[in-house]
mmCIF file of C-alpha atoms in Angstrom:
data_model
loop_
_atom_site.group_PDB
_atom_site.id
_atom_site.type_symbol
_atom_site.label_atom_id
_atom_site.label_comp_id
_atom_site.label_asym_id
_atom_site.label_seq_id
_atom_site.Cartn_x
_atom_site.Cartn_y
_atom_site.Cartn_z
ATOM 1 C CA MET T 214 -14.803 -0.504 -4.571
ATOM 2 C CA ASP T 215 -14.865 2.081 -7.378
ATOM 3 C CA ASN T 216 -17.598 3.600 -5.553
ATOM 4 C CA ILE T 217 -15.517 4.833 -2.603
ATOM 5 C CA LYS T 218 -14.681 8.134 -2.683
ATOM 6 C CA THR T 219 -12.506 9.541 0.636
ATOM 7 C CA ALA T 220 -13.537 12.843 0.194
ATOM 8 C CA ASP T 221 -17.135 11.349 1.109
ATOM 9 C CA ILE T 222 -16.077 9.133 3.542
ATOM 10 C CA CYS T 223 -13.535 12.216 5.878
ATOM 11 C CA ASP T 224 -17.675 14.173 5.064
ATOM 12 C CA ASP T 225 -19.873 12.129 7.217
ATOM 13 C CA HIS T 226 -16.743 10.370 9.503
ATOM 14 C CA ALA T 227 -13.844 13.034 10.502
ATOM 15 C CA SER T 228 -13.767 11.937 13.794
ATOM 16 C CA GLU T 229 -13.405 8.269 12.716
ATOM 17 C CA VAL T 230 -10.140 8.867 10.083
ATOM 18 C CA GLN T 231 -6.813 9.678 9.264
ATOM 19 C CA VAL T 232 -5.719 11.435 6.179
ATOM 20 C CA CYS T 233 -2.253 10.653 5.088
ATOM 21 C CA LYS T 234 -0.457 13.871 4.359
ATOM 22 C CA LEU T 235 2.134 11.442 2.307
ATOM 23 C CA ASP T 236 1.504 12.943 -1.833
ATOM 24 C CA PHE T 237 2.238 9.042 -3.677
ATOM 25 C CA ARG T 238 1.280 8.378 -7.103
ATOM 26 C CA SER T 239 -0.718 5.856 -8.755
ATOM 27 C CA PHE T 240 0.786 3.131 -10.371
ATOM 28 C CA GLY T 241 -1.644 0.549 -10.261
ATOM 29 C CA LYS T 242 -4.283 0.008 -12.949
ATOM 30 C CA ARG T 243 -6.964 0.506 -10.011
ATOM 31 C CA ARG T 244 -7.323 4.578 -8.796
ATOM 32 C CA ARG T 245 -9.639 3.517 -5.773
ATOM 33 C CA PHE T 246 -9.377 0.782 -3.637
ATOM 34 C CA ALA T 247 -10.393 -0.327 -0.027
ATOM 35 C CA GLY T 248 -9.688 -2.983 2.357
ATOM 36 C CA LYS T 249 -8.266 -4.065 5.733
ATOM 37 C CA ILE T 250 -4.552 -3.410 6.199
ATOM 38 C CA GLU T 251 -1.408 -5.705 6.261
ATOM 39 C CA THR T 252 2.239 -4.493 6.949
ATOM 40 C CA VAL T 253 5.675 -4.999 6.449
ATOM 41 C CA HIS T 254 8.877 -2.882 7.383
ATOM 42 C CA VAL T 255 11.177 -2.661 5.629
ATOM 43 C CA TYR T 256 14.446 -0.844 4.371
ATOM 44 C CA GLU T 257 15.262 -1.469 0.521
ATOM 45 C CA ASP T 258 15.599 -5.187 1.117
ATOM 46 C CA ASN T 259 11.808 -6.688 -0.493
ATOM 47 C CA VAL T 260 11.622 -10.618 0.299
ATOM 48 C CA LEU T 261 9.370 -9.667 3.315
ATOM 49 C CA VAL T 262 7.062 -7.854 0.686
ATOM 50 C CA GLU T 263 6.620 -10.506 -1.821
ATOM 51 C CA GLU T 264 6.027 -13.058 1.310
ATOM 52 C CA VAL T 265 3.401 -11.074 2.630
ATOM 53 C CA LEU T 266 2.374 -10.559 -1.087
ATOM 54 C CA GLU T 267 2.184 -14.800 -1.181
ATOM 55 C CA SER T 268 -0.188 -15.665 2.299
ATOM 56 C CA VAL T 269 -2.334 -12.701 3.174
ATOM 57 C CA PRO T 270 -6.457 -13.058 2.525
ATOM 58 C CA ILE T 271 -7.868 -12.027 -0.787
ATOM 59 C CA GLY T 272 -9.386 -7.860 -0.593
ATOM 60 C CA SER T 273 -6.458 -7.006 1.617
ATOM 61 C CA VAL T 274 -3.746 -3.969 0.964
ATOM 62 C CA ILE T 275 -0.321 -3.997 2.063
ATOM 63 C CA VAL T 276 0.798 -1.081 3.721
ATOM 64 C CA VAL T 277 5.172 -1.686 3.225
ATOM 65 C CA ASN T 278 7.049 0.953 5.322
ATOM 66 C CA GLY T 279 10.177 1.463 3.289
ATOM 67 C CA GLY T 280 11.210 4.314 5.728
ATOM 68 C CA GLY T 281 10.473 6.342 2.657
ATOM 69 C CA SER T 282 13.668 5.188 0.794
ATOM 70 C CA ARG T 283 13.759 6.675 -2.968
ATOM 71 C CA ASN T 284 17.191 4.340 -3.568
ATOM 72 C CA CYS T 285 15.782 1.478 -4.737
ATOM 73 C CA ALA T 286 11.995 -0.143 -5.903
ATOM 74 C CA LEU T 287 10.666 -2.275 -3.050
ATOM 75 C CA MET T 288 8.241 -3.966 -5.798
ATOM 76 C CA GLY T 289 7.970 -3.512 -9.452
ATOM 77 C CA ASP T 290 5.413 -6.084 -12.055
ATOM 78 C CA ARG T 291 6.568 -9.186 -10.983
ATOM 79 C CA LEU T 292 5.863 -8.410 -7.054
ATOM 80 C CA ALA T 293 2.995 -6.945 -8.174
ATOM 81 C CA GLY T 294 1.498 -9.781 -10.485
ATOM 82 C CA ILE T 295 1.399 -12.246 -7.420
ATOM 83 C CA ALA T 296 -0.766 -9.027 -5.426
ATOM 84 C CA VAL T 297 -2.534 -8.989 -9.523
ATOM 85 C CA SER T 298 -3.154 -12.794 -9.371
ATOM 86 C CA ARG T 299 -3.883 -13.128 -5.379
ATOM 87 C CA GLY T 300 -6.793 -10.709 -5.830
ATOM 88 C CA LEU T 301 -5.272 -8.131 -3.229
ATOM 89 C CA ALA T 302 -7.095 -4.959 -3.072
ATOM 90 C CA GLY T 303 -3.620 -2.526 -3.063
ATOM 91 C CA ILE T 304 -0.254 -1.794 -2.215
ATOM 92 C CA ILE T 305 0.890 1.467 -0.748
ATOM 93 C CA ILE T 306 4.182 1.767 -0.696
ATOM 94 C CA ASN T 307 6.813 4.634 1.617
ATOM 95 C CA GLY T 308 9.136 3.698 -0.789
ATOM 96 C CA CYS T 309 9.941 3.340 -4.702
ATOM 97 C CA VAL T 310 8.451 1.184 -7.517
ATOM 98 C CA ARG T 311 9.938 0.341 -10.918
ATOM 99 C CA ASP T 312 8.508 -0.910 -13.792
ATOM 100 C CA SER T 313 5.654 1.753 -13.979
ATOM 101 C CA ALA T 314 4.348 1.426 -17.534
ATOM 102 C CA ASP T 315 3.678 -2.173 -16.738
ATOM 103 C CA LEU T 316 1.817 -1.447 -12.886
ATOM 104 C CA ALA T 317 0.030 0.694 -15.130
ATOM 105 C CA THR T 318 -1.737 -2.626 -17.127
ATOM 106 C CA MET T 319 -2.391 -4.494 -14.059
ATOM 107 C CA ASP T 320 -5.848 -4.640 -12.137
ATOM 108 C CA VAL T 321 -4.642 -3.116 -8.460
ATOM 109 C CA GLY T 322 -4.143 -0.191 -6.316
ATOM 110 C CA ILE T 323 -0.728 0.705 -5.958
ATOM 111 C CA LEU T 324 0.602 3.978 -4.554
ATOM 112 C CA ALA T 325 3.884 4.849 -3.867
ATOM 113 C CA LEU T 326 6.226 8.063 -3.345
ATOM 114 C CA GLY T 327 7.838 7.385 -6.722
ATOM 115 C CA THR T 328 10.273 4.721 -9.348
ATOM 116 C CA ASN T 329 13.371 4.007 -8.956
ATOM 117 C CA PRO T 330 15.011 1.274 -12.108
ATOM 118 C CA LEU T 331 17.035 -0.651 -9.658
ATOM 119 C CA LYS T 332 15.778 -3.216 -7.530
ATOM 120 C CA SER T 333 16.557 -3.659 -4.019
ATOM 121 C CA LYS T 334 18.849 -6.335 -1.703
ATOM 122 C CA LYS T 335 17.736 -9.732 -0.611
ATOM 123 C CA ASN T 336 18.735 -10.071 3.131
ATOM 124 C CA GLY T 337 15.126 -11.054 4.383
ATOM 125 C CA ILE T 338 15.441 -8.385 6.855
ATOM 126 C CA GLY T 339 12.087 -6.696 7.583
ATOM 127 C CA LYS T 340 9.030 -7.106 10.030
ATOM 128 C CA ARG T 341 5.992 -7.907 9.510
ATOM 129 C CA ASP T 342 1.893 -7.671 11.521
ATOM 130 C CA VAL T 343 3.833 -4.671 13.088
ATOM 131 C CA SER T 344 2.129 -0.781 14.072
ATOM 132 C CA PHE T 345 4.157 2.319 12.343
ATOM 133 C CA THR T 346 3.517 5.880 11.298
ATOM 134 C CA PHE T 347 4.486 7.846 8.718
ATOM 135 C CA GLY T 348 2.577 10.285 6.415
ATOM 136 C CA GLY T 349 0.857 11.292 9.512
ATOM 137 C CA VAL T 350 -1.162 8.263 9.859
ATOM 138 C CA ASN T 351 -0.701 5.398 12.820
ATOM 139 C CA TRP T 352 -0.958 1.816 10.603
ATOM 140 C CA LYS T 353 -1.641 -0.986 12.185
ATOM 141 C CA PRO T 354 -2.652 -4.686 11.249
ATOM 142 C CA GLY T 355 -6.588 -4.936 11.015
ATOM 143 C CA SER T 356 -6.964 -1.300 10.743
ATOM 144 C CA PHE T 357 -8.761 -0.467 7.085
ATOM 145 C CA VAL T 358 -7.740 2.028 4.301
ATOM 146 C CA TYR T 359 -9.373 4.137 1.599
ATOM 147 C CA ALA T 360 -7.877 5.239 -1.475
ATOM 148 C CA ASP T 361 -8.515 7.170 -4.661
ATOM 149 C CA GLU T 362 -7.909 10.171 -6.489
ATOM 150 C CA ASP T 363 -8.092 12.528 -3.818
ATOM 151 C CA GLY T 364 -5.931 10.804 -1.026
ATOM 152 C CA VAL T 365 -5.468 8.243 1.452
ATOM 153 C CA ILE T 366 -7.506 7.459 5.118
ATOM 154 C CA VAL T 367 -6.865 5.186 7.559
ATOM 155 C CA SER T 368 -10.195 4.091 10.418
ATOM 156 C CA GLU T 369 -9.559 1.806 12.934
ATOM 157 C CA LYS T 370 -13.300 -0.163 11.805
ATOM 158 C CA GLU T 371 -14.590 -0.907 8.389
ATOM 159 C CA ILE T 372 -16.721 2.056 7.504
ATOM 160 C CA GLU T 373 -19.742 1.007 4.732
#
């Protein structure tokens, strides 16, 4: 999906998309990515993030609502490696990552608010396959997300 442009999609489908208002930083090697949304809702605990990474279909984009916490990282090089090995398109995290130099070499899209070297808790608390809102967007499993250098947009249906 190297040819996607969120600006063009917005020009042609403005009434059908939601534009995320969070200013994500790109950490993965892939700057542009798109796919069907799979969701996980956690807070400073990444056990369910790993479970979702290991079980969603190839080409998926995992959206992690970490509540915007900057107190720890919800993903590092080990979990990103799972995403790469499973052929996922990307991960969008409303929270932080770590191992950012390693993430930059990995062929997957990774967007997050920032970095924190501290690992998360491992209690397995959270929910997957749920809808939630952040950045002014309603994130629902089965919707489609498109991300590039200009931003992140979500559509209920796939846009060709």
